[in-house]
PDB file of N, CA and C in Angstrom:
ATOM      1  N   MET A1229      14.018   1.312  -8.724  1.00 56.00           N
ATOM      2  CA  MET A1229      14.265  -0.664  -9.105  1.00 56.00           C
ATOM      3  C   MET A1229      15.858  -0.247  -9.320  1.00 56.00           C
ATOM      4  N   GLN A1230      16.625  -1.187  -9.267  1.00 62.00           N
ATOM      5  CA  GLN A1230      18.169  -1.183  -9.824  1.00 62.00           C
ATOM      6  C   GLN A1230      18.625  -2.336 -10.238  1.00 62.00           C
ATOM      7  N   ASN A1231      19.016  -3.277 -11.294  1.00 66.00           N
ATOM      8  CA  ASN A1231      19.047  -4.292 -12.031  1.00 66.00           C
ATOM      9  C   ASN A1231      18.061  -5.358 -12.174  1.00 66.00           C
ATOM     10  N   GLY A1232      16.665  -4.409 -12.053  1.00 61.00           N
ATOM     11  CA  GLY A1232      15.314  -5.709 -12.187  1.00 61.00           C
ATOM     12  C   GLY A1232      15.178  -5.908 -10.268  1.00 61.00           C
ATOM     13  N   GLN A1233      15.633  -5.209  -9.457  1.00 63.00           N
ATOM     14  CA  GLN A1233      15.337  -5.379  -8.335  1.00 63.00           C
ATOM     15  C   GLN A1233      15.121  -3.761  -7.526  1.00 63.00           C
ATOM     16  N   PRO A1234      14.178  -4.112  -6.361  1.00 63.00           N
ATOM     17  CA  PRO A1234      13.900  -2.752  -6.058  1.00 63.00           C
ATOM     18  C   PRO A1234      15.190  -2.048  -5.251  1.00 63.00           C
ATOM     19  N   LYS A1235      14.979  -0.877  -5.429  1.00 68.00           N
ATOM     20  CA  LYS A1235      16.204   0.345  -5.043  1.00 68.00           C
ATOM     21  C   LYS A1235      16.486  -0.092  -3.205  1.00 68.00           C
ATOM     22  N   GLU A1236      14.859   0.095  -3.170  1.00 71.00           N
ATOM     23  CA  GLU A1236      15.196   1.475  -1.700  1.00 71.00           C
ATOM     24  C   GLU A1236      13.846   0.383  -1.213  1.00 71.00           C
ATOM     25  N   TRP A1237      13.581  -0.187   0.190  1.00 75.00           N
ATOM     26  CA  TRP A1237      12.902  -0.652   0.648  1.00 75.00           C
ATOM     27  C   TRP A1237      12.058   0.594   1.413  1.00 75.00           C
ATOM     28  N   ILE A1238      10.902   1.513   1.358  1.00 78.00           N
ATOM     29  CA  ILE A1238      10.303   2.140   2.470  1.00 78.00           C
ATOM     30  C   ILE A1238       9.228   1.862   3.160  1.00 78.00           C
ATOM     31  N   TYR A1239       8.624   0.595   3.342  1.00 83.00           N
ATOM     32  CA  TYR A1239       7.692   0.220   4.013  1.00 83.00           C
ATOM     33  C   TYR A1239       7.575  -1.123   3.699  1.00 83.00           C
ATOM     34  N   SER A1240       7.133  -1.947   5.144  1.00 84.00           N
ATOM     35  CA  SER A1240       6.973  -3.435   5.220  1.00 84.00           C
ATOM     36  C   SER A1240       5.532  -3.764   5.735  1.00 84.00           C
ATOM     37  N   ILE A1241       5.032  -4.352   4.727  1.00 85.00           N
ATOM     38  CA  ILE A1241       3.935  -5.019   5.502  1.00 85.00           C
ATOM     39  C   ILE A1241       3.603  -6.459   6.009  1.00 85.00           C
ATOM     40  N   ASP A1242       3.676  -6.649   7.214  1.00 85.00           N
ATOM     41  CA  ASP A1242       3.936  -8.160   7.860  1.00 85.00           C
ATOM     42  C   ASP A1242       2.479  -8.855   7.672  1.00 85.00           C
ATOM     43  N   SER A1243       2.078  -9.891   8.196  1.00 85.00           N
ATOM     44  CA  SER A1243       0.793 -10.630   7.835  1.00 85.00           C
ATOM     45  C   SER A1243      -0.272  -9.894   8.693  1.00 85.00           C
ATOM     46  N   GLU A1244      -0.042  -9.665   9.780  1.00 87.00           N
ATOM     47  CA  GLU A1244      -0.727  -8.528  10.484  1.00 87.00           C
ATOM     48  C   GLU A1244      -1.745  -7.758   9.988  1.00 87.00           C
ATOM     49  N   LYS A1245      -0.555  -6.847   9.268  1.00 87.00           N
ATOM     50  CA  LYS A1245      -0.589  -5.382   8.607  1.00 87.00           C
ATOM     51  C   LYS A1245      -1.354  -5.355   7.514  1.00 87.00           C
ATOM     52  N   TRP A1246      -1.341  -7.126   7.133  1.00 88.00           N
ATOM     53  CA  TRP A1246      -1.699  -7.478   5.876  1.00 88.00           C
ATOM     54  C   TRP A1246      -3.657  -7.046   6.098  1.00 88.00           C
ATOM     55  N   LEU A1247      -3.996  -8.092   7.274  1.00 89.00           N
ATOM     56  CA  LEU A1247      -4.953  -8.834   7.148  1.00 89.00           C
ATOM     57  C   LEU A1247      -5.863  -7.074   7.685  1.00 89.00           C
ATOM     58  N   LEU A1248      -5.248  -5.966   8.398  1.00 89.00           N
ATOM     59  CA  LEU A1248      -5.937  -4.580   8.436  1.00 89.00           C
ATOM     60  C   LEU A1248      -5.746  -3.910   6.886  1.00 89.00           C
ATOM     61  N   PHE A1249      -4.934  -3.527   6.330  1.00 91.00           N
ATOM     62  CA  PHE A1249      -5.307  -3.320   4.875  1.00 91.00           C
ATOM     63  C   PHE A1249      -6.019  -4.025   3.800  1.00 91.00           C
ATOM     64  N   LYS A1250      -6.331  -5.406   3.889  1.00 91.00           N
ATOM     65  CA  LYS A1250      -6.689  -6.039   2.779  1.00 91.00           C
ATOM     66  C   LYS A1250      -8.279  -5.542   2.580  1.00 91.00           C
ATOM     67  N   GLU A1251      -9.022  -5.288   3.329  1.00 91.00           N
ATOM     68  CA  GLU A1251     -10.532  -4.281   2.934  1.00 91.00           C
ATOM     69  C   GLU A1251      -9.845  -2.978   2.104  1.00 91.00           C
ATOM     70  N   ALA A1252      -9.155  -2.307   2.377  1.00 92.00           N
ATOM     71  CA  ALA A1252      -8.853  -1.272   1.238  1.00 92.00           C
ATOM     72  C   ALA A1252      -8.321  -1.964   0.359  1.00 92.00           C
ATOM     73  N   PHE A1253      -7.864  -2.959   0.236  1.00 93.00           N
ATOM     74  CA  PHE A1253      -6.799  -3.185  -1.347  1.00 93.00           C
ATOM     75  C   PHE A1253      -7.862  -3.681  -1.875  1.00 93.00           C
ATOM     76  N   GLU A1254      -9.481  -4.211  -1.614  1.00 94.00           N
ATOM     77  CA  GLU A1254     -10.109  -5.283  -2.279  1.00 94.00           C
ATOM     78  C   GLU A1254     -11.375  -3.793  -2.657  1.00 94.00           C
ATOM     79  N   VAL A1255     -11.207  -2.409  -1.784  1.00 94.00           N
ATOM     80  CA  VAL A1255     -12.064  -1.534  -2.203  1.00 94.00           C
ATOM     81  C   VAL A1255     -11.065  -0.960  -3.346  1.00 94.00           C
ATOM     82  N   PHE A1256     -10.074  -0.724  -3.270  1.00 93.00           N
ATOM     83  CA  PHE A1256      -9.192   0.187  -4.531  1.00 93.00           C
ATOM     84  C   PHE A1256      -9.128  -0.999  -5.488  1.00 93.00           C
ATOM     85  N   LYS A1257      -9.340  -2.055  -5.853  1.00 93.00           N
ATOM     86  CA  LYS A1257      -9.520  -3.093  -6.565  1.00 93.00           C
ATOM     87  C   LYS A1257     -10.581  -3.054  -7.464  1.00 93.00           C
ATOM     88  N   ALA A1258     -11.869  -2.498  -6.674  1.00 95.00           N
ATOM     89  CA  ALA A1258     -12.972  -2.678  -7.186  1.00 95.00           C
ATOM     90  C   ALA A1258     -13.670  -1.215  -7.876  1.00 95.00           C
ATOM     91  N   LYS A1259     -12.691  -0.381  -7.365  1.00 92.00           N
ATOM     92  CA  LYS A1259     -12.073   0.621  -8.391  1.00 92.00           C
ATOM     93  C   LYS A1259     -11.870   0.779  -9.163  1.00 92.00           C
ATOM     94  N   THR A1260     -10.525   0.446  -9.606  1.00 91.00           N
ATOM     95  CA  THR A1260      -9.612   0.487 -10.525  1.00 91.00           C
ATOM     96  C   THR A1260      -8.935  -0.766 -11.178  1.00 91.00           C
ATOM     97  N   GLY A1261      -9.570  -2.022 -10.790  1.00 90.00           N
ATOM     98  CA  GLY A1261      -9.359  -3.403 -11.390  1.00 90.00           C
ATOM     99  C   GLY A1261      -7.764  -3.282 -11.204  1.00 90.00           C
ATOM    100  N   LEU A1262      -6.752  -2.866 -10.118  1.00 89.00           N
ATOM    101  CA  LEU A1262      -5.479  -3.423 -10.071  1.00 89.00           C
ATOM    102  C   LEU A1262      -5.621  -3.749  -8.786  1.00 89.00           C
ATOM    103  N   THR A1263      -5.051  -5.117  -8.569  1.00 89.00           N
ATOM    104  CA  THR A1263      -4.923  -6.005  -7.519  1.00 89.00           C
ATOM    105  C   THR A1263      -3.292  -5.313  -7.157  1.00 89.00           C
ATOM    106  N   ILE A1264      -3.436  -5.464  -5.403  1.00 90.00           N
ATOM    107  CA  ILE A1264      -2.443  -5.160  -4.957  1.00 90.00           C
ATOM    108  C   ILE A1264      -2.366  -6.781  -3.771  1.00 90.00           C
ATOM    109  N   ASP A1265      -1.486  -7.607  -4.493  1.00 86.00           N
ATOM    110  CA  ASP A1265      -1.684  -9.229  -3.743  1.00 86.00           C
ATOM    111  C   ASP A1265      -0.273  -9.428  -2.592  1.00 86.00           C
ATOM    112  N   GLN A1266      -0.372 -10.066  -1.821  1.00 86.00           N
ATOM    113  CA  GLN A1266       0.744 -10.607  -0.911  1.00 86.00           C
ATOM    114  C   GLN A1266       1.802 -11.019  -1.325  1.00 86.00           C
ATOM    115  N   TYR A1267       1.166 -12.078  -2.401  1.00 88.00           N
ATOM    116  CA  TYR A1267       2.358 -12.960  -3.188  1.00 88.00           C
ATOM    117  C   TYR A1267       2.580 -12.249  -4.480  1.00 88.00           C
ATOM    118  N   SER A1268       2.007 -11.462  -4.996  1.00 86.00           N
ATOM    119  CA  SER A1268       2.903 -10.928  -6.265  1.00 86.00           C
ATOM    120  C   SER A1268       3.376  -9.196  -6.283  1.00 86.00           C
ATOM    121  N   ASP A1269       4.006  -9.277  -7.858  1.00 85.00           N
ATOM    122  CA  ASP A1269       4.230  -8.096  -7.674  1.00 85.00           C
ATOM    123  C   ASP A1269       2.894  -6.606  -8.234  1.00 85.00           C
ATOM    124  N   THR A1270       3.264  -5.668  -7.663  1.00 85.00           N
ATOM    125  CA  THR A1270       2.404  -4.548  -8.233  1.00 85.00           C
ATOM    126  C   THR A1270       3.053  -3.188  -8.480  1.00 85.00           C
ATOM    127  N   LYS A1271       3.635  -2.914  -9.208  1.00 84.00           N
ATOM    128  CA  LYS A1271       3.964  -1.503  -9.843  1.00 84.00           C
ATOM    129  C   LYS A1271       2.836  -0.545 -10.044  1.00 84.00           C
ATOM    130  N   PHE A1272       3.065   0.366  -9.461  1.00 79.00           N
ATOM    131  CA  PHE A1272       2.286   1.745  -9.661  1.00 79.00           C
ATOM    132  C   PHE A1272       3.752   2.958 -10.150  1.00 79.00           C
ATOM    133  N   SER A1273       2.777   3.891 -11.280  1.00 73.00           N
ATOM    134  CA  SER A1273       3.489   4.915 -11.658  1.00 73.00           C
ATOM    135  C   SER A1273       2.847   6.196 -11.642  1.00 73.00           C
ATOM    136  N   SER A1274       1.458   5.420 -11.472  1.00 75.00           N
ATOM    137  CA  SER A1274       0.546   6.736 -11.419  1.00 75.00           C
ATOM    138  C   SER A1274      -0.892   6.038 -10.290  1.00 75.00           C
ATOM    139  N   GLY A1275      -1.222   6.873  -9.926  1.00 77.00           N
ATOM    140  CA  GLY A1275      -2.713   6.168  -9.461  1.00 77.00           C
ATOM    141  C   GLY A1275      -2.844   5.623  -8.137  1.00 77.00           C
ATOM    142  N   LEU A1276      -1.047   6.758  -7.612  1.00 87.00           N
ATOM    143  CA  LEU A1276      -1.541   6.350  -5.825  1.00 87.00           C
ATOM    144  C   LEU A1276      -2.814   7.295  -5.096  1.00 87.00           C
ATOM    145  N   GLN A1277      -3.179   8.317  -5.881  1.00 90.00           N
ATOM    146  CA  GLN A1277      -3.879   8.899  -5.124  1.00 90.00           C
ATOM    147  C   GLN A1277      -4.910   8.305  -5.031  1.00 90.00           C
ATOM    148  N   ILE A1278      -5.728   7.575  -5.583  1.00 92.00           N
ATOM    149  CA  ILE A1278      -6.631   6.709  -5.311  1.00 92.00           C
ATOM    150  C   ILE A1278      -6.805   5.779  -4.110  1.00 92.00           C
ATOM    151  N   LEU A1279      -5.516   5.353  -4.124  1.00 93.00           N
ATOM    152  CA  LEU A1279      -5.403   4.214  -3.233  1.00 93.00           C
ATOM    153  C   LEU A1279      -5.422   4.714  -2.017  1.00 93.00           C
ATOM    154  N   ILE A1280      -4.556   5.918  -1.585  1.00 93.00           N
ATOM    155  CA  ILE A1280      -4.504   6.804  -0.702  1.00 93.00           C
ATOM    156  C   ILE A1280      -5.361   7.044  -0.161  1.00 93.00           C
ATOM    157  N   ASP A1281      -6.649   7.844  -0.759  1.00 94.00           N
ATOM    158  CA  ASP A1281      -7.748   8.244  -0.539  1.00 94.00           C
ATOM    159  C   ASP A1281      -8.377   6.973  -0.285  1.00 94.00           C
ATOM    160  N   VAL A1282      -8.927   5.907  -0.661  1.00 94.00           N
ATOM    161  CA  VAL A1282      -9.159   4.612  -0.406  1.00 94.00           C
ATOM    162  C   VAL A1282      -8.990   4.223   1.111  1.00 94.00           C
ATOM    163  N   LEU A1283      -7.404   4.188   1.460  1.00 93.00           N
ATOM    164  CA  LEU A1283      -6.904   4.081   2.802  1.00 93.00           C
ATOM    165  C   LEU A1283      -7.457   5.122   3.834  1.00 93.00           C
ATOM    166  N   LYS A1284      -7.035   6.280   3.832  1.00 93.00           N
ATOM    167  CA  LYS A1284      -7.971   7.218   4.526  1.00 93.00           C
ATOM    168  C   LYS A1284      -9.708   6.669   4.437  1.00 93.00           C
ATOM    169  N   SER A1285     -10.538   6.363   3.749  1.00 92.00           N
ATOM    170  CA  SER A1285     -11.736   6.253   3.801  1.00 92.00           C
ATOM    171  C   SER A1285     -12.175   4.975   4.655  1.00 92.00           C
ATOM    172  N   VAL A1286     -10.940   4.250   4.850  1.00 88.00           N
ATOM    173  CA  VAL A1286     -11.350   2.692   5.712  1.00 88.00           C
ATOM    174  C   VAL A1286     -10.779   3.026   6.775  1.00 88.00           C
ATOM    175  N   ALA A1287      -9.768   3.660   7.084  1.00 87.00           N
ATOM    176  CA  ALA A1287      -8.916   4.033   8.570  1.00 87.00           C
ATOM    177  C   ALA A1287      -9.824   4.203   9.584  1.00 87.00           C
ATOM    178  N   PRO A1288     -10.618   4.871   9.396  1.00 83.00           N
ATOM    179  CA  PRO A1288     -11.307   5.485  11.159  1.00 83.00           C
ATOM    180  C   PRO A1288     -11.889   4.007  11.593  1.00 83.00           C
ATOM    181  N   GLN A1289     -12.020   3.392  10.658  1.00 83.00           N
ATOM    182  CA  GLN A1289     -13.088   2.141  11.344  1.00 83.00           C
ATOM    183  C   GLN A1289     -12.083   1.234  12.347  1.00 83.00           C
ATOM    184  N   TYR A1290     -11.194   1.398  12.116  1.00 80.00           N
ATOM    185  CA  TYR A1290      -9.966   0.587  12.776  1.00 80.00           C
ATOM    186  C   TYR A1290      -9.668   1.260  14.056  1.00 80.00           C
ATOM    187  N   GLY A1291      -9.714   2.181  14.616  1.00 83.00           N
ATOM    188  CA  GLY A1291      -9.702   2.663  15.748  1.00 83.00           C
ATOM    189  C   GLY A1291      -8.145   3.043  16.338  1.00 83.00           C
ATOM    190  N   LYS A1292      -7.858   2.277  16.808  1.00 81.00           N
ATOM    191  CA  LYS A1292      -6.059   2.509  17.722  1.00 81.00           C
ATOM    192  C   LYS A1292      -5.549   2.050  16.678  1.00 81.00           C
ATOM    193  N   SER A1293      -5.987   1.179  15.522  1.00 85.00           N
ATOM    194  CA  SER A1293      -4.680   1.039  14.100  1.00 85.00           C
ATOM    195  C   SER A1293      -5.067   1.508  12.978  1.00 85.00           C
ATOM    196  N   ALA A1294      -6.050   2.596  13.489  1.00 85.00           N
ATOM    197  CA  ALA A1294      -6.006   3.512  12.440  1.00 85.00           C
ATOM    198  C   ALA A1294      -4.454   4.186  12.142  1.00 85.00           C
ATOM    199  N   GLU A1295      -3.729   4.164  13.416  1.00 88.00           N
ATOM    200  CA  GLU A1295      -1.979   4.448  13.513  1.00 88.00           C
ATOM    201  C   GLU A1295      -1.317   4.397  12.401  1.00 88.00           C
ATOM    202  N   LEU A1296      -1.563   3.068  11.740  1.00 89.00           N
ATOM    203  CA  LEU A1296      -1.092   2.084  11.044  1.00 89.00           C
ATOM    204  C   LEU A1296      -1.168   2.343   9.759  1.00 89.00           C
ATOM    205  N   PHE A1297      -2.625   2.987   9.878  1.00 90.00           N
ATOM    206  CA  PHE A1297      -2.956   3.548   8.285  1.00 90.00           C
ATOM    207  C   PHE A1297      -2.126   4.836   7.961  1.00 90.00           C
ATOM    208  N   SER A1298      -2.409   5.678   8.846  1.00 91.00           N
ATOM    209  CA  SER A1298      -1.673   7.093   8.809  1.00 91.00           C
ATOM    210  C   SER A1298       0.057   6.884   8.607  1.00 91.00           C
ATOM    211  N   GLU A1299       0.476   5.674   8.596  1.00 92.00           N
ATOM    212  CA  GLU A1299       1.938   5.610   8.640  1.00 92.00           C
ATOM    213  C   GLU A1299       2.031   5.163   7.215  1.00 92.00           C
ATOM    214  N   PHE A1300       1.130   4.587   6.566  1.00 92.00           N
ATOM    215  CA  PHE A1300       1.380   3.968   5.448  1.00 92.00           C
ATOM    216  C   PHE A1300       0.847   5.183   4.425  1.00 92.00           C
ATOM    217  N   ILE A1301      -0.053   6.004   4.828  1.00 93.00           N
ATOM    218  CA  ILE A1301      -0.286   6.810   4.056  1.00 93.00           C
ATOM    219  C   ILE A1301       0.243   7.605   3.793  1.00 93.00           C
ATOM    220  N   SER A1302       1.420   8.518   4.850  1.00 93.00           N
ATOM    221  CA  SER A1302       2.313   9.007   4.944  1.00 93.00           C
ATOM    222  C   SER A1302       3.179   8.614   4.030  1.00 93.00           C
ATOM    223  N   VAL A1303       4.028   7.117   3.766  1.00 91.00           N
ATOM    224  CA  VAL A1303       4.897   6.827   3.150  1.00 91.00           C
ATOM    225  C   VAL A1303       4.711   7.152   1.571  1.00 91.00           C
ATOM    226  N   LEU A1304       3.182   6.592   1.172  1.00 91.00           N
ATOM    227  CA  LEU A1304       2.525   7.091   0.344  1.00 91.00           C
ATOM    228  C   LEU A1304       2.344   8.689  -0.459  1.00 91.00           C
ATOM    229  N   ASP A1305       2.072   9.137   0.330  1.00 91.00           N
ATOM    230  CA  ASP A1305       1.867  10.516   0.266  1.00 91.00           C
ATOM    231  C   ASP A1305       3.336  11.078  -0.656  1.00 91.00           C
ATOM    232  N   ALA A1306       4.482  10.820   0.369  1.00 90.00           N
ATOM    233  CA  ALA A1306       5.722  11.200  -0.025  1.00 90.00           C
ATOM    234  C   ALA A1306       6.009  10.541  -1.225  1.00 90.00           C
ATOM    235  N   ALA A1307       6.185   9.605  -1.259  1.00 85.00           N
ATOM    236  CA  ALA A1307       6.256   9.400  -2.874  1.00 85.00           C
ATOM    237  C   ALA A1307       5.533  10.081  -3.923  1.00 85.00           C
ATOM    238  N   ALA A1308       4.329  10.155  -4.194  1.00 86.00           N
ATOM    239  CA  ALA A1308       3.632  10.772  -5.076  1.00 86.00           C
ATOM    240  C   ALA A1308       4.102  12.023  -4.775  1.00 86.00           C
ATOM    241  N   SER A1309       4.191  13.079  -3.420  1.00 87.00           N
ATOM    242  CA  SER A1309       4.375  14.015  -4.070  1.00 87.00           C
ATOM    243  C   SER A1309       5.661  14.395  -4.561  1.00 87.00           C
ATOM    244  N   ASN A1310       6.596  13.078  -4.624  1.00 83.00           N
ATOM    245  CA  ASN A1310       8.196  13.117  -4.965  1.00 83.00           C
ATOM    246  C   ASN A1310       7.831  12.529  -6.468  1.00 83.00           C
ATOM    247  N   GLY A1311       6.753  12.323  -6.985  1.00 79.00           N
ATOM    248  CA  GLY A1311       7.177  11.598  -8.479  1.00 79.00           C
ATOM    249  C   GLY A1311       7.909  10.208  -8.419  1.00 79.00           C
ATOM    250  N   LYS A1312       8.204   9.537  -7.126  1.00 78.00           N
ATOM    251  CA  LYS A1312       8.549   8.345  -7.071  1.00 78.00           C
ATOM    252  C   LYS A1312       7.192   7.220  -7.816  1.00 78.00           C
ATOM    253  N   ASN A1313       7.756   6.053  -8.567  1.00 78.00           N
ATOM    254  CA  ASN A1313       7.019   4.796  -8.401  1.00 78.00           C
ATOM    255  C   ASN A1313       7.153   4.148  -7.194  1.00 78.00           C
ATOM    256  N   ILE A1314       5.845   3.055  -7.172  1.00 82.00           N
ATOM    257  CA  ILE A1314       5.660   2.240  -5.937  1.00 82.00           C
ATOM    258  C   ILE A1314       5.652   0.850  -6.230  1.00 82.00           C
ATOM    259  N   ILE A1315       6.613   0.213  -5.876  1.00 83.00           N
ATOM    260  CA  ILE A1315       6.104  -1.328  -6.408  1.00 83.00           C
ATOM    261  C   ILE A1315       6.134  -1.918  -4.788  1.00 83.00           C
ATOM    262  N   PHE A1316       4.899  -3.049  -4.889  1.00 84.00           N
ATOM    263  CA  PHE A1316       4.555  -3.685  -3.748  1.00 84.00           C
ATOM    264  C   PHE A1316       5.345  -4.976  -4.794  1.00 84.00           C
ATOM    265  N   VAL A1317       5.972  -5.571  -3.495  1.00 81.00           N
ATOM    266  CA  VAL A1317       6.589  -6.279  -3.729  1.00 81.00           C
ATOM    267  C   VAL A1317       6.014  -7.898  -2.973  1.00 81.00           C
ATOM    268  N   GLY A1318       5.716  -8.735  -3.366  1.00 80.00           N
ATOM    269  CA  GLY A1318       4.545 -10.258  -2.332  1.00 80.00           C
ATOM    270  C   GLY A1318       5.923 -10.457  -2.270  1.00 80.00           C
ATOM    271  N   ASP A1319       5.346 -11.232  -1.723  1.00 75.00           N
ATOM    272  CA  ASP A1319       6.616 -12.883  -0.843  1.00 75.00           C
ATOM    273  C   ASP A1319       6.927 -13.900  -1.781  1.00 75.00           C
TER     274      ASP A1319
END
């Protein structure tokens, strides 16, 4: 963040990807109480590993689209291992 705005965009989720990830986000909400919503912002300063684990558990169900999950998981893994915060910025 810089001056209240995201400093660097590292991944973008369009409407099509959102529909694929929605189930994982709902499972994540059930486990943590945290909502990742397509219309509001959600900041992670910790807890990314839970999201990563949920995404990994849901991904195999999506066959060829599982590649999108792997891509997203890689981005989150890199952020978590570098100690970076993640902000999901909604529309």
